[in-house]
Amino acid sequence: MDSTTPAPVWHTSSLARLVWGATLVVAPRQVLRRWGHPSGLAVGTLRVLGVRHLAQAAMTLRRPVPAVLVAGAAADLLHATSALALAAVDRRQRRLALLDSAIAGGWAVLDLCVARRPRR
C-alpha cells in the first residue's frame, strides 16, 4: 500500500479501537468526568474494558478475517447487553450504562459491516 492508497476499512477501524482502548486505560477519569462523578469501581472497570479493546484491536490487526471480526462483534454485543442490564437495575448508573451500551453496540455494528466487505 503506497501513500496514496487509502488504508483498508478493517485497518482504520482497528486503529480507532486501539486509540479508544488506550484512552480508557490511560485516562478513564477524564472520560467518566464528562458524564458525572467517577467512582473507583467505574475507573477500574473502564481500565479493564480498555485492555479488552486493546487486545481486540491487536487481534484484528494481526488477523483481519471475517471470523475474527464477527467474534469481536459478539464480544461487543455481550458488553452492550450487560450494560443494558446494569441500566435496568441501577438508576444511579443508568445514564452511563446506556451510553456504554450504545458505544459497544456501535463497535459491534462497525465490526459486522467490515466483516461483510470484500477484502482487497
Short mmCIF file of C-alpha atoms in Angstrom, two decimals:
data_model
loop_
_atom_site.label_atom_id
_atom_site.label_comp_id
_atom_site.label_asym_id
_atom_site.label_seq_id
_atom_site.Cartn_x
_atom_site.Cartn_y
_atom_site.Cartn_z
CA MET A 1 0.00 0.00 0.00
CA ASP A 2 1.57 3.29 -1.07
CA SER A 3 0.87 6.71 0.49
CA THR A 4 -1.95 7.45 -1.99
CA THR A 5 -3.87 4.23 -1.36
CA PRO A 6 -6.38 4.52 1.47
CA ALA A 7 -5.99 2.08 4.35
CA PRO A 8 -8.40 -0.86 4.31
CA VAL A 9 -11.52 -0.28 6.41
CA TRP A 10 -10.59 -3.04 8.88
CA HIS A 11 -7.24 -1.36 9.47
CA THR A 12 -8.81 2.04 10.14
CA SER A 13 -11.46 0.64 12.48
CA SER A 14 -8.85 -1.39 14.37
CA LEU A 15 -6.67 1.67 14.82
CA ALA A 16 -9.68 3.62 16.10
CA ARG A 17 -10.37 0.83 18.60
CA LEU A 18 -6.71 0.87 19.62
CA VAL A 19 -6.91 4.61 20.35
CA TRP A 20 -10.20 4.16 22.26
CA GLY A 21 -8.75 1.32 24.34
CA ALA A 22 -5.60 3.28 25.14
CA THR A 23 -7.71 6.27 26.17
CA LEU A 24 -9.75 4.10 28.55
CA VAL A 25 -6.58 2.64 30.10
CA VAL A 26 -4.66 5.91 30.42
CA ALA A 27 -7.40 8.46 31.16
CA PRO A 28 -10.55 6.76 32.50
CA ARG A 29 -11.32 9.55 34.97
CA GLN A 30 -11.29 12.16 32.21
CA VAL A 31 -13.63 10.04 30.09
CA LEU A 32 -16.03 9.48 33.00
CA ARG A 33 -15.92 13.07 34.24
CA ARG A 34 -17.83 14.19 31.15
CA TRP A 35 -20.88 12.24 32.37
CA GLY A 36 -20.70 12.53 36.15
CA HIS A 37 -18.51 11.79 39.14
CA PRO A 38 -16.28 8.79 38.51
CA SER A 39 -16.21 6.17 41.25
CA GLY A 40 -13.19 3.98 41.90
CA LEU A 41 -15.13 0.97 40.62
CA ALA A 42 -16.05 2.79 37.40
CA VAL A 43 -12.43 3.85 36.81
CA GLY A 44 -11.19 0.28 37.32
CA THR A 45 -13.93 -1.10 35.09
CA LEU A 46 -13.00 1.30 32.28
CA ARG A 47 -9.35 0.30 32.55
CA VAL A 48 -10.26 -3.39 32.22
CA LEU A 49 -12.53 -2.56 29.30
CA GLY A 50 -9.70 -0.58 27.71
CA VAL A 51 -7.40 -3.60 27.95
CA ARG A 52 -10.08 -5.70 26.23
CA HIS A 53 -10.32 -3.14 23.41
CA LEU A 54 -6.52 -3.14 23.03
CA ALA A 55 -6.47 -6.95 22.83
CA GLN A 56 -9.35 -6.99 20.35
CA ALA A 57 -7.68 -4.37 18.15
CA ALA A 58 -4.38 -6.25 18.24
CA MET A 59 -6.11 -9.49 17.26
CA THR A 60 -7.96 -7.82 14.39
CA LEU A 61 -4.80 -6.11 13.15
CA ARG A 62 -2.94 -9.43 13.30
CA ARG A 63 -5.66 -11.50 11.63
CA PRO A 64 -8.24 -9.33 9.84
CA VAL A 65 -10.56 -12.09 8.68
CA PRO A 66 -14.36 -12.13 8.96
CA ALA A 67 -14.35 -14.78 11.71
CA VAL A 68 -12.18 -12.57 13.97
CA LEU A 69 -14.32 -9.51 13.26
CA VAL A 70 -17.54 -11.42 13.98
CA ALA A 71 -16.08 -12.80 17.23
CA GLY A 72 -15.16 -9.24 18.22
CA ALA A 73 -18.68 -8.07 17.38
CA ALA A 74 -20.07 -10.85 19.57
CA ALA A 75 -17.92 -9.63 22.48
CA ASP A 76 -19.18 -6.09 21.88
CA LEU A 77 -22.81 -7.27 21.79
CA LEU A 78 -22.35 -9.15 25.07
CA HIS A 79 -20.87 -5.98 26.54
CA ALA A 80 -23.80 -3.90 25.24
CA THR A 81 -26.27 -6.37 26.72
CA SER A 82 -24.59 -6.35 30.13
CA ALA A 83 -24.62 -2.54 30.14
CA LEU A 84 -28.35 -2.57 29.36
CA ALA A 85 -28.88 -4.96 32.27
CA LEU A 86 -26.98 -2.57 34.55
CA ALA A 87 -29.10 0.34 33.31
CA ALA A 88 -32.24 -1.63 34.13
CA VAL A 89 -31.28 -2.36 37.74
CA ASP A 90 -29.20 0.65 38.86
CA ARG A 91 -30.81 4.06 38.50
CA ARG A 92 -27.63 5.88 39.54
CA GLN A 93 -25.64 4.22 36.74
CA ARG A 94 -28.41 4.27 34.12
CA ARG A 95 -27.21 7.22 32.04
CA LEU A 96 -23.62 6.00 31.85
CA ALA A 97 -24.69 2.38 31.28
CA LEU A 98 -26.94 3.39 28.37
CA LEU A 99 -24.13 5.42 26.83
CA ASP A 100 -21.74 2.49 27.29
CA SER A 101 -24.25 0.15 25.67
CA ALA A 102 -24.61 2.46 22.68
CA ILE A 103 -20.84 2.69 22.24
CA ALA A 104 -20.43 -1.09 22.46
CA GLY A 105 -23.29 -1.57 20.02
CA GLY A 106 -21.63 0.87 17.64
CA TRP A 107 -18.38 -1.09 17.74
CA ALA A 108 -20.33 -4.31 17.05
CA VAL A 109 -22.11 -2.80 14.04
CA LEU A 110 -18.83 -1.45 12.70
CA ASP A 111 -17.12 -4.85 13.01
CA LEU A 112 -20.04 -6.64 11.35
CA CYS A 113 -20.09 -4.14 8.47
CA VAL A 114 -16.34 -4.50 7.98
CA ALA A 115 -16.61 -8.31 8.12
CA ARG A 116 -19.14 -8.22 5.24
CA ARG A 117 -16.99 -6.01 2.99
CA PRO A 118 -14.94 -7.77 0.35
CA ARG A 119 -11.22 -7.74 1.10
CA ARG A 120 -8.87 -6.02 -1.29
#
